[in-house]
XYZ file of N, CA and C in Angstrom:
822
model
N -20.580 1.653 11.152
C -19.258 1.746 11.784
C -18.949 3.211 12.080
N -18.738 3.537 13.337
C -18.397 4.902 13.746
C -16.870 5.009 13.846
N -16.313 6.026 13.200
C -14.870 6.240 13.199
C -14.562 7.434 14.091
N -13.986 7.180 15.246
C -13.661 8.226 16.212
C -12.405 8.941 15.735
N -12.511 10.276 15.576
C -11.524 11.020 14.799
C -10.948 12.228 15.545
N -9.663 12.471 15.292
C -8.993 13.669 15.809
C -8.454 14.463 14.620
N -8.584 15.797 14.689
C -8.083 16.688 13.651
C -6.858 17.410 14.174
N -5.725 17.271 13.502
C -4.491 17.918 13.937
C -3.952 18.781 12.806
N -3.973 20.089 13.026
C -3.478 21.017 12.018
C -3.074 22.307 12.706
N -1.942 22.849 12.314
C -1.458 24.071 12.942
C -2.253 25.313 12.581
N -3.073 25.239 11.527
C -3.864 26.376 11.099
C -5.324 26.217 11.520
N -5.829 27.198 12.247
C -7.218 27.151 12.733
C -8.206 27.076 11.575
N -7.964 27.861 10.513
C -8.885 27.857 9.375
C -8.905 26.499 8.675
N -7.773 25.825 8.634
C -7.716 24.508 8.010
C -8.526 23.497 8.820
N -8.432 23.588 10.143
C -9.221 22.679 10.993
C -10.709 22.964 10.835
N -11.079 24.250 10.764
C -12.476 24.622 10.593
C -13.022 24.071 9.275
N -12.245 24.223 8.223
C -12.683 23.751 6.911
C -12.857 22.238 6.908
N -11.913 21.519 7.496
C -12.008 20.065 7.539
C -13.195 19.626 8.390
N -13.392 20.272 9.514
C -14.544 19.946 10.371
C -15.849 20.160 9.611
N -15.918 21.262 8.867
C -17.119 21.540 8.086
C -17.366 20.490 7.015
N -16.307 20.057 6.344
C -16.444 19.046 5.294
C -16.866 17.697 5.869
N -16.467 17.453 7.118
C -16.823 16.174 7.765
C -18.199 16.211 8.410
N -18.824 17.381 8.394
C -20.097 17.557 9.096
C -21.195 16.614 8.659
N -21.238 16.274 7.369
C -22.301 15.399 6.857
C -21.897 13.935 6.799
N -20.698 13.637 7.275
C -20.238 12.248 7.273
C -20.679 11.571 8.564
N -21.761 10.821 8.479
C -22.368 10.230 9.686
C -21.457 9.209 10.366
N -20.499 8.660 9.614
C -19.608 7.656 10.208
C -18.494 8.287 11.031
N -18.310 9.600 10.895
C -17.212 10.290 11.571
C -17.690 10.951 12.858
N -17.026 10.622 13.947
C -17.271 11.281 15.235
C -15.987 12.022 15.624
N -16.028 13.351 15.635
C -14.845 14.147 15.942
C -14.691 14.262 17.458
N -13.590 13.750 17.959
C -13.326 13.751 19.396
C -12.657 15.043 19.846
N -11.902 15.679 18.963
C -11.217 16.900 19.352
C -10.256 17.368 18.284
N -9.635 18.534 18.547
C -8.672 19.130 17.626
C -7.386 19.466 18.373
N -6.302 19.543 17.609
C -5.031 19.947 18.196
C -4.290 20.830 17.202
N -3.513 21.780 17.752
C -2.828 22.754 16.902
C -1.309 22.629 16.944
N -0.775 21.828 17.859
C 0.670 21.661 17.978
C 1.004 20.181 18.146
N 2.279 19.878 18.012
C 2.718 18.489 18.179
C 2.434 17.953 19.589
N 2.803 18.687 20.669
C 2.521 18.169 22.009
C 1.023 17.961 22.256
N 0.194 18.887 21.760
C -1.255 18.743 21.936
C -1.747 17.478 21.216
N -1.196 17.215 20.035
C -1.620 16.052 19.258
C -1.270 14.753 19.966
N -0.043 14.662 20.457
C 0.382 13.453 21.165
C -0.500 13.225 22.397
N -0.754 14.281 23.138
C -1.569 14.157 24.350
C -3.001 13.774 24.012
N -3.578 14.425 23.007
C -4.970 14.148 22.655
C -5.146 12.723 22.148
N -4.242 12.274 21.285
C -4.343 10.914 20.762
C -4.130 9.893 21.877
N -3.215 10.181 22.767
C -2.934 9.276 23.880
C -4.137 9.132 24.801
N -4.845 10.234 25.006
C -6.002 10.221 25.909
C -7.259 9.700 25.216
N -7.540 10.227 24.015
C -8.804 9.914 23.333
C -8.789 8.563 22.628
N -7.603 8.083 22.253
C -7.469 6.805 21.540
C -8.400 6.751 20.321
N -8.225 7.665 19.360
C -9.095 7.695 18.183
C -8.805 6.548 17.218
N -9.759 6.319 16.328
C -9.550 5.354 15.253
C -8.803 5.998 14.093
N -8.989 7.315 13.943
C -8.454 8.031 12.785
C -7.850 9.360 13.210
N -6.710 9.681 12.610
C -6.048 10.954 12.858
C -5.791 11.650 11.526
N -6.444 12.806 11.321
C -6.098 13.671 10.201
C -4.923 14.521 10.668
N -3.795 14.427 9.972
C -2.563 15.008 10.490
C -1.864 15.862 9.437
N -1.687 17.146 9.757
C -0.915 18.029 8.885
C 0.558 17.648 8.989
N 1.281 17.702 7.874
C 2.683 17.300 7.887
C 3.527 18.250 8.729
N 3.313 19.539 8.583
C 4.126 20.531 9.294
C 3.338 21.099 10.465
N 3.655 20.601 11.656
C 2.982 21.023 12.877
C 3.958 21.808 13.753
N 3.495 22.821 14.468
C 4.370 23.549 15.404
C 4.930 22.600 16.460
N 6.236 22.635 16.638
C 6.873 21.811 17.660
C 7.525 20.553 17.139
N 6.927 19.935 16.103
C 7.467 18.688 15.558
C 6.678 18.346 14.303
N 7.336 17.754 13.307
C 6.572 17.410 12.111
C 5.769 16.135 12.335
N 4.953 15.788 11.351
C 4.046 14.650 11.492
C 4.788 13.352 11.777
N 5.952 13.175 11.171
C 6.696 11.926 11.361
C 7.258 11.839 12.778
N 7.658 12.963 13.310
C 8.102 12.997 14.699
C 6.961 12.703 15.654
N 5.777 13.209 15.334
C 4.593 12.946 16.163
C 4.270 11.459 16.169
N 4.280 10.833 14.996
C 3.967 9.403 14.916
C 5.023 8.562 15.628
N 6.270 8.982 15.517
C 7.341 8.262 16.217
C 7.153 8.347 17.725
N 6.767 9.532 18.208
C 6.543 9.692 19.645
C 5.344 8.879 20.100
N 4.279 8.898 19.310
C 3.095 8.107 19.657
C 3.431 6.621 19.686
N 4.259 6.200 18.768
C 4.649 4.796 18.727
C 5.470 4.411 19.948
N 6.363 5.299 20.381
C 7.226 4.997 21.513
C 6.466 5.029 22.835
N 5.406 5.845 22.893
C 4.606 5.918 24.120
C 3.944 4.586 24.415
N 3.367 3.970 23.363
C 2.753 2.641 23.455
C 1.658 2.564 24.510
N 1.055 3.692 24.828
C -0.072 3.654 25.756
C -1.400 3.586 25.016
N -1.325 3.724 23.726
C -2.529 3.631 22.901
C -2.135 3.065 21.547
N -3.044 2.330 20.923
C -2.754 1.832 19.591
C -2.670 3.007 18.633
N -1.799 2.904 17.669
C -1.642 3.974 16.697
C -2.873 4.016 15.798
N -3.499 5.175 15.640
C -4.700 5.243 14.800
C -4.352 5.189 13.320
N -5.356 4.963 12.500
C -5.176 5.132 11.068
C -4.870 6.604 10.825
N -3.965 6.886 9.887
C -3.526 8.258 9.674
C -3.793 8.685 8.232
N -4.414 9.850 8.092
C -4.564 10.485 6.788
C -3.805 11.805 6.852
N -2.776 11.947 6.027
C -2.001 13.187 6.014
C -2.758 14.272 5.248
N -2.680 15.498 5.754
C -3.240 16.651 5.053
C -2.133 17.693 4.945
N -1.837 18.135 3.734
C -0.711 19.042 3.550
C -0.789 19.757 2.215
N -0.104 20.869 2.127
C -0.001 21.598 0.864
C 1.235 21.177 0.081
N 2.003 20.240 0.603
C 3.269 19.832 -0.007
C 3.188 18.382 -0.473
N 3.534 18.148 -1.743
C 3.471 16.775 -2.254
C 4.765 16.006 -2.050
N 5.807 16.663 -1.550
C 7.109 16.031 -1.422
C 7.240 15.005 -0.313
N 6.217 14.884 0.541
C 6.297 13.946 1.665
C 5.489 12.671 1.418
N 4.916 12.517 0.223
C 4.005 11.394 -0.034
C 4.669 10.041 0.161
N 5.847 9.852 -0.435
C 6.520 8.557 -0.318
C 6.815 8.223 1.140
N 7.299 9.201 1.890
C 7.633 8.961 3.287
C 6.364 8.677 4.095
N 5.266 9.348 3.742
C 4.008 9.126 4.452
C 3.556 7.680 4.345
N 3.671 7.108 3.155
C 3.220 5.732 2.991
C 4.217 4.724 3.549
N 5.451 5.160 3.759
C 6.415 4.297 4.450
C 6.021 4.090 5.902
N 5.305 5.060 6.490
C 4.828 4.900 7.872
C 3.368 4.471 7.873
N 2.933 3.890 6.724
C 1.629 3.237 6.616
C 0.443 4.197 6.702
N 0.608 5.416 6.187
C -0.541 6.320 6.104
C -1.589 5.695 5.195
N -2.845 5.892 5.541
C -3.926 5.353 4.726
C -4.102 6.191 3.464
N -3.922 7.505 3.601
C -4.082 8.379 2.438
C -3.278 9.657 2.641
N -3.187 10.426 1.561
C -2.375 11.646 1.549
C -3.160 12.699 0.781
N -3.735 13.663 1.509
C -4.591 14.676 0.902
C -3.814 15.968 0.686
N -3.771 16.415 -0.551
C -3.098 17.668 -0.882
C -4.095 18.824 -0.804
N -3.775 19.813 0.009
C -4.640 20.980 0.143
C -4.532 21.860 -1.108
N -5.633 22.468 -1.548
C -6.993 22.285 -1.042
C -7.640 21.065 -1.697
N -8.129 20.128 -0.914
C -8.742 18.922 -1.452
C -10.261 19.082 -1.494
N -10.888 18.318 -2.362
C -12.332 18.397 -2.549
C -13.063 17.457 -1.594
N -14.351 17.649 -1.480
C -15.164 16.766 -0.645
C -15.139 15.346 -1.194
N -15.159 15.218 -2.505
C -15.109 13.886 -3.115
C -13.799 13.177 -2.768
N -12.708 13.918 -2.814
C -11.405 13.321 -2.476
C -11.361 12.932 -1.007
N -11.948 13.741 -0.148
C -11.998 13.431 1.275
C -12.802 12.161 1.517
N -13.902 12.023 0.818
C -14.741 10.828 0.994
C -14.024 9.568 0.522
N -13.201 9.714 -0.495
C -12.385 8.571 -0.929
C -11.446 8.136 0.191
N -10.840 9.107 0.857
C -9.947 8.806 1.979
C -10.709 8.104 3.103
N -11.916 8.567 3.393
C -12.718 7.964 4.463
C -13.073 6.520 4.104
N -13.370 6.259 2.844
C -13.666 4.884 2.423
C -12.444 3.988 2.638
N -11.272 4.518 2.342
C -10.052 3.733 2.534
C -9.797 3.467 4.009
N -10.065 4.455 4.834
C -9.919 4.275 6.275
C -10.882 3.202 6.767
N -12.116 3.272 6.310
C -13.121 2.285 6.715
C -12.675 0.879 6.348
N -12.165 0.707 5.135
C -11.687 -0.603 4.703
C -10.517 -1.069 5.556
N -9.600 -0.160 5.873
C -8.450 -0.513 6.701
C -8.903 -0.957 8.096
N -9.801 -0.190 8.697
C -10.257 -0.510 10.053
C -11.040 -1.812 10.076
N -11.853 -2.034 9.066
C -12.612 -3.283 9.007
C -11.681 -4.475 8.877
N -10.625 -4.328 8.071
C -9.658 -5.414 7.917
C -8.931 -5.685 9.224
N -8.548 -4.616 9.932
C -7.839 -4.783 11.198
C -8.727 -5.454 12.242
N -9.984 -5.068 12.287
C -10.890 -5.668 13.264
C -11.192 -7.111 12.921
N -11.259 -7.391 11.618
C -11.537 -8.762 11.189
C -10.393 -9.697 11.555
N -9.160 -9.227 11.354
C -7.991 -10.071 11.610
C -7.438 -9.905 13.013
N -8.062 -9.008 13.810
C -7.644 -8.856 15.194
C -6.254 -8.320 15.354
N -5.943 -7.204 14.676
C -4.598 -6.630 14.755
C -4.216 -6.300 16.187
N -3.000 -6.615 16.553
C -2.508 -6.305 17.888
C -2.213 -4.819 18.006
N -2.277 -4.314 19.217
C -1.997 -2.907 19.461
C -0.493 -2.719 19.672
N 0.163 -2.407 18.554
C 1.599 -2.174 18.603
C 1.904 -0.880 17.897
N 3.197 -0.572 17.758
C 3.570 0.727 17.208
C 3.705 0.740 15.706
N 4.666 1.562 15.204
C 4.821 1.736 13.770
C 5.242 0.452 13.073
N 5.796 -0.492 13.805
C 6.239 -1.728 13.190
C 5.168 -2.801 13.231
N 3.944 -2.441 13.540
C 2.855 -3.405 13.625
C 2.558 -4.021 12.258
N 1.841 -5.160 12.273
C 1.400 -5.743 11.016
C 0.333 -4.850 10.411
N 0.473 -4.541 9.136
C -0.478 -3.674 8.454
C -0.866 -4.337 7.144
N -1.983 -3.911 6.541
C -2.372 -4.470 5.252
C -1.270 -4.260 4.220
N -1.218 -5.162 3.248
C -0.226 -5.030 2.203
C -0.510 -3.804 1.352
N 0.474 -3.386 0.589
C 0.334 -2.218 -0.272
C -0.820 -2.394 -1.245
N -1.594 -1.334 -1.441
C -2.572 -1.336 -2.519
C -2.270 -0.243 -3.539
N -1.332 0.655 -3.176
C -0.909 1.706 -4.092
C 0.565 2.018 -3.875
N 1.206 2.466 -4.931
C 2.558 3.008 -4.830
C 2.500 4.480 -5.195
N 3.170 5.310 -4.411
C 3.217 6.741 -4.678
C 4.675 7.171 -4.623
N 5.133 7.814 -5.693
C 6.543 8.183 -5.747
C 6.736 9.320 -6.748
N 7.907 9.938 -6.663
C 8.282 11.007 -7.582
C 8.946 10.410 -8.820
N 8.580 10.925 -9.998
C 9.189 10.459 -11.233
C 9.160 11.584 -12.256
N 10.341 12.004 -12.686
C 10.462 13.044 -13.710
C 9.675 14.301 -13.342
N 9.789 14.706 -12.092
C 9.165 15.936 -11.654
C 7.683 15.858 -11.377
N 7.111 14.654 -11.364
C 5.689 14.515 -11.069
C 5.486 13.456 -9.996
N 4.359 13.520 -9.316
C 4.006 12.522 -8.324
C 3.136 11.474 -8.996
N 3.577 10.216 -8.965
C 2.897 9.133 -9.668
C 2.149 8.244 -8.672
N 0.915 7.931 -8.989
C 0.094 7.022 -8.197
C -0.164 5.777 -9.047
N 0.218 4.612 -8.553
C 0.013 3.367 -9.290
C -0.737 2.374 -8.414
N -1.823 1.839 -8.931
C -2.523 0.766 -8.237
C -1.676 -0.497 -8.315
N -1.472 -1.150 -7.172
C -0.629 -2.340 -7.146
C -1.198 -3.437 -8.055
N -2.515 -3.525 -8.154
C -3.127 -4.566 -8.984
C -2.798 -4.395 -10.467
N -2.403 -3.181 -10.883
C -2.069 -2.942 -12.289
C -0.635 -3.341 -12.625
N 0.171 -3.651 -11.614
C 1.558 -4.049 -11.850
C 1.591 -5.461 -12.423
N 2.307 -5.648 -13.524
C 2.416 -6.968 -14.136
C 3.619 -7.741 -13.604
N 4.738 -7.057 -13.510
C 5.925 -7.710 -12.948
C 6.874 -6.651 -12.409
N 7.773 -7.107 -11.555
C 8.768 -6.237 -10.931
C 10.127 -6.884 -11.112
N 11.092 -6.093 -11.567
C 12.425 -6.626 -11.799
C 13.480 -5.903 -10.990
N 14.476 -6.631 -10.539
C 15.565 -6.045 -9.758
C 16.650 -5.520 -10.684
N 17.135 -4.305 -10.398
C 18.246 -3.706 -11.132
C 19.171 -3.050 -10.111
N 20.125 -3.840 -9.607
C 21.040 -3.428 -8.550
C 20.244 -2.982 -7.322
N 20.372 -1.707 -6.906
C 19.648 -1.237 -5.723
C 18.270 -0.681 -6.045
N 17.801 -0.931 -7.268
C 16.510 -0.424 -7.708
C 15.587 -1.591 -8.067
N 14.299 -1.270 -8.191
C 13.345 -2.206 -8.783
C 12.641 -1.486 -9.930
N 12.374 -2.223 -10.990
C 11.618 -1.681 -12.108
C 10.176 -2.157 -11.984
N 9.256 -1.211 -11.855
C 7.833 -1.498 -11.728
C 7.211 -1.422 -13.112
N 6.637 -2.512 -13.601
C 6.117 -2.566 -14.966
C 4.608 -2.788 -14.982
N 3.887 -1.864 -15.609
C 2.448 -1.995 -15.810
C 2.202 -2.188 -17.309
N 0.963 -2.150 -17.711
C 0.638 -2.335 -19.132
C 1.191 -1.207 -19.987
N 1.186 0.016 -19.448
C 1.510 1.185 -20.266
C 2.831 1.858 -19.944
N 3.442 1.554 -18.789
C 4.647 2.273 -18.414
C 5.478 1.473 -17.421
N 6.700 1.935 -17.215
C 7.536 1.331 -16.182
C 8.321 2.435 -15.482
N 8.669 2.179 -14.209
C 9.364 3.163 -13.389
C 10.445 2.478 -12.573
N 11.518 3.203 -12.298
C 12.571 2.720 -11.421
C 12.405 3.331 -10.038
N 12.404 2.476 -9.023
C 12.327 2.932 -7.642
C 13.565 2.468 -6.900
N 14.094 3.315 -6.058
C 15.273 2.935 -5.272
C 14.822 2.135 -4.050
N 14.751 0.839 -4.222
C 14.339 -0.063 -3.146
C 14.765 -1.477 -3.507
N 15.318 -2.246 -2.577
C 15.702 -3.633 -2.868
C 14.474 -4.470 -3.176
N 14.621 -5.436 -4.049
C 13.478 -6.256 -4.420
C 12.970 -7.075 -3.240
N 13.865 -7.431 -2.313
C 13.441 -8.194 -1.129
C 12.499 -7.376 -0.259
N 12.787 -6.068 -0.126
C 11.922 -5.180 0.649
C 10.579 -5.000 -0.050
N 10.587 -4.871 -1.363
C 9.346 -4.737 -2.108
C 8.502 -5.998 -1.966
N 9.151 -7.158 -1.994
C 8.432 -8.420 -1.860
C 7.683 -8.497 -0.530
N 8.302 -8.015 0.534
C 7.684 -8.046 1.861
C 6.415 -7.199 1.926
N 6.341 -6.169 1.091
C 5.233 -5.226 1.150
C 4.071 -5.613 0.242
N 4.222 -6.698 -0.524
C 3.193 -7.116 -1.472
C 2.418 -8.319 -0.959
N 1.148 -8.377 -1.306
C 0.274 -9.469 -0.896
C 0.732 -10.760 -1.572
N 1.145 -11.773 -0.805
C 1.643 -13.015 -1.409
C 0.566 -13.824 -2.115
N -0.707 -13.493 -1.903
C -1.770 -14.170 -2.645
C -1.894 -13.607 -4.054
N -1.239 -12.475 -4.318
C -1.276 -11.845 -5.635
C 0.092 -11.855 -6.320
N 1.162 -11.693 -5.523
C 2.494 -11.590 -6.090
C 3.376 -12.742 -5.609
N 4.116 -13.331 -6.532
C 5.016 -14.432 -6.210
C 6.376 -14.161 -6.833
N 7.417 -14.376 -6.060
C 8.765 -14.232 -6.587
C 9.138 -15.514 -7.313
N 9.544 -15.390 -8.570
C 9.863 -16.560 -9.384
C 11.346 -16.648 -9.721
N 12.081 -15.628 -9.332
C 13.511 -15.563 -9.641
C 14.108 -14.529 -8.696
N 15.390 -14.585 -8.441
C 15.971 -13.582 -7.554
C 15.826 -12.173 -8.118
N 15.541 -12.080 -9.427
C 15.399 -10.767 -10.059
C 13.976 -10.432 -10.487
N 13.006 -11.345 -10.261
C 11.661 -11.098 -10.764
C 10.565 -11.471 -9.764
N 9.555 -10.608 -9.680
C 8.306 -10.884 -8.970
C 7.195 -10.723 -9.994
N 6.228 -11.639 -10.010
C 5.140 -11.541 -10.981
C 3.798 -11.408 -10.269
N 2.892 -10.701 -10.927
C 1.510 -10.607 -10.474
C 0.765 -11.792 -11.066
N 0.264 -12.683 -10.209
C -0.374 -13.906 -10.672
C -1.589 -13.640 -11.551
N -2.196 -12.478 -11.396
C -3.369 -12.156 -12.217
C -2.991 -11.905 -13.673
N -1.714 -11.710 -13.923
C -1.267 -11.460 -15.295
C -0.448 -12.625 -15.843
N -0.440 -13.748 -15.135
C 0.303 -14.921 -15.590
C -0.580 -15.768 -16.500
N -0.055 -16.120 -17.670
C -0.777 -16.993 -18.594
C -0.392 -18.447 -18.396
N 0.921 -18.712 -18.335
C 1.353 -20.099 -18.187
C 2.788 -20.170 -17.691
N 3.148 -21.348 -17.203
C 4.523 -21.662 -16.822
C 5.022 -22.683 -17.834
N 6.199 -22.450 -18.369
C 6.649 -23.298 -19.468
C 8.076 -23.771 -19.219
N 8.305 -25.039 -19.518
C 9.658 -25.602 -19.471
C 10.229 -25.588 -20.875
N 11.357 -24.913 -21.058
C 11.981 -24.823 -22.361
C 12.810 -26.083 -22.643
N 13.196 -26.252 -23.909
C 13.925 -27.449 -24.322
C 15.250 -27.608 -23.583
N 15.859 -26.506 -23.209
C 17.131 -26.576 -22.507
C 16.995 -26.874 -21.032
N 15.771 -27.095 -20.560
C 15.538 -27.399 -19.155
C 15.229 -26.197 -18.294
N 15.316 -25.004 -18.880
C 15.004 -23.794 -18.131
C 13.494 -23.576 -18.079
N 13.044 -22.963 -16.997
C 11.623 -22.666 -16.841
C 11.389 -21.172 -16.998
N 10.259 -20.833 -17.596
C 9.899 -19.432 -17.760
C 8.453 -19.213 -17.368
N 8.143 -17.973 -17.036
C 6.773 -17.547 -16.783
C 6.339 -16.712 -17.980
N 5.187 -17.054 -18.560
C 4.654 -16.314 -19.700
C 3.469 -15.493 -19.220
N 3.527 -14.178 -19.453
C 2.441 -13.292 -19.053
C 1.373 -13.216 -20.129
N 0.237 -12.638 -19.782
C -0.886 -12.530 -20.705
C -0.513 -11.774 -21.980
N 0.403 -10.817 -21.857
C 0.780 -10.017 -23.021
C 1.928 -10.645 -23.821
N 2.322 -11.860 -23.448
C 3.360 -12.561 -24.178
C 4.761 -12.384 -23.627
N 4.948 -11.493 -22.666
C 6.272 -11.316 -22.065
C 6.710 -12.593 -21.348
N 8.006 -12.865 -21.399
C 8.551 -14.056 -20.767
C 9.575 -13.653 -19.724
N 9.480 -14.264 -18.538
C 10.399 -13.988 -17.442
C 11.016 -15.294 -16.965
N 12.275 -15.247 -16.619
C 12.964 -16.448 -16.138
C 12.405 -16.887 -14.790
N 12.342 -18.204 -14.588
C 11.928 -18.763 -13.298
C 13.026 -19.708 -12.844
N 13.644 -19.426 -11.716
C 14.769 -20.235 -11.247
C 14.282 -21.415 -10.420
N 15.106 -22.434 -10.327
C 14.745 -23.647 -9.592
C 14.539 -23.363 -8.110
N 15.331 -22.437 -7.573
C 15.235 -22.150 -6.138
C 13.887 -21.547 -5.752
N 13.219 -20.891 -6.694
C 11.917 -20.294 -6.402
C 10.767 -21.131 -6.961
N 11.099 -22.170 -7.712
C 10.054 -22.990 -8.324
C 9.213 -23.697 -7.278
N 9.855 -24.134 -6.192
C 9.117 -24.825 -5.137
C 8.084 -23.909 -4.492
N 8.413 -22.618 -4.404
C 7.465 -21.665 -3.825
C 6.213 -21.557 -4.688
N 6.416 -21.544 -6.013
C 5.278 -21.460 -6.917
C 4.515 -22.777 -6.922
N 5.238 -23.896 -6.797
C 4.564 -25.199 -6.703
C 3.651 -25.238 -5.483
N 4.118 -24.647 -4.385
C 3.304 -24.590 -3.170
C 2.043 -23.785 -3.417
N 2.187 -22.683 -4.135
C 1.021 -21.870 -4.443
C 0.046 -22.638 -5.323
N 0.563 -23.456 -6.245
C -0.283 -24.192 -7.175
C -1.202 -25.179 -6.464
N -0.790 -25.638 -5.285
C -1.599 -26.619 -4.555
C -2.701 -25.966 -3.740
N -2.683 -24.623 -3.671
C -3.697 -23.903 -2.907
C -4.891 -23.584 -3.779
N -6.081 -23.321 -3.161
C -7.243 -22.916 -3.948
C -6.935 -21.654 -4.724
N -7.532 -21.528 -5.908
C -7.314 -20.367 -6.751
C -7.870 -19.121 -6.101
N -7.092 -18.045 -6.104
C -7.530 -16.782 -5.539
C -8.589 -16.162 -6.425
N -9.574 -15.556 -5.825
C -10.653 -14.923 -6.574
C -10.109 -13.864 -7.504
N -10.569 -13.915 -8.759
C -10.197 -12.885 -9.711
C -8.893 -13.160 -10.445
N -8.156 -14.214 -10.034
C -6.892 -14.490 -10.708
C -7.160 -15.115 -12.061
N -6.465 -14.677 -13.062
C -6.596 -15.241 -14.401
C -5.552 -16.328 -14.546
N -5.983 -17.562 -14.778
C -5.077 -18.693 -14.786
C -5.265 -19.500 -16.056
N -4.365 -20.457 -16.285
C -4.525 -21.280 -17.477
C -4.359 -22.741 -17.134
N -4.952 -23.557 -17.982
C -4.801 -24.998 -17.837
C -4.686 -25.554 -19.250
N -3.599 -26.242 -19.481
C -3.401 -26.769 -20.816
C -3.263 -25.685 -21.870
N -2.875 -24.477 -21.458
C -2.657 -23.409 -22.407
C -3.859 -22.532 -22.635
N -5.039 -22.892 -22.121
C -6.247 -22.087 -22.307
C -6.471 -21.217 -21.099
N -6.686 -19.929 -21.343
C -6.923 -19.013 -20.241
C -8.314 -19.243 -19.692
N -8.392 -19.466 -18.383
C -9.667 -19.726 -17.727
C -9.659 -19.046 -16.380
N -10.730 -19.195 -15.651
C -10.764 -18.789 -14.255
C -11.321 -19.947 -13.451
N -10.935 -20.000 -12.192
C -11.458 -21.047 -11.333
C -10.799 -22.390 -11.519
N -9.735 -22.468 -12.276
C -9.018 -23.714 -12.467
C -7.698 -23.672 -11.717
N -6.999 -24.782 -11.751
C -5.677 -24.825 -11.138
C -4.621 -24.633 -12.215
N -3.686 -23.789 -11.958
C -2.608 -23.512 -12.913
C -1.681 -24.715 -13.006
N -1.411 -25.171 -14.222
C -0.503 -26.296 -14.416
C 0.657 -25.877 -15.297
N 1.732 -26.638 -15.239
C 2.867 -26.356 -16.098
C 2.506 -26.734 -17.531
N 2.944 -25.915 -18.464
C 2.763 -26.214 -19.896
C 4.137 -26.564 -20.437
N 4.283 -27.734 -20.944
C 5.602 -28.207 -21.397
C 5.665 -28.258 -22.921
């Protein structure tokens, strides 16, 4: 798979360094470079690359303004974007516009290759599913990582490590095995960004990762709960029960840990434990 690529950075030395690092990457074909926002918009519009390495702070307009302009032009499909920057404060916003990766300068060759692997996976998925050529609001793969600021640090969380998500007014609490974080985002918006084959909403206040679900249980009072592998219990409301029932009738997703009759297994159908 050849990835046709454009390098956009306001610093000549930064473009030279990136070009040099990409020199041994046989999958990368560099179509051209740009040093300003207008040059970037024109080059991407003409060359129609698969991938755009984009510095956040470009002369004339920042990276988000460039992507907005490219989206409004609609003369070319928006390429996969990897941000390159010396500033970590734009990470959350970058992934809101569906950036594939976010490289903090100075990044290593190993880190760059990780970004290229992610781009390759994204492009292969788009070609497999036949993504339409639309702008920033196009259908994109579901989240595989969350990146956000917390207590003065930038946190990277793999979505697969999330056990459950809870709503707390205008925030959501993201819970993994070892930690939890509050993010300012409605739970409905978070639900839209998660793969429904992995995450299911079981209550207006809870979303669960099916890979961490042990069993569904009906309590003596008639209430239903979801029991996780670690023993945590979450409420399951009747209004969302039908959604989970629908999921139960589908083939088991690969890698999901499920139970039948209370025994943790794989490859079985999840049943209610009463």
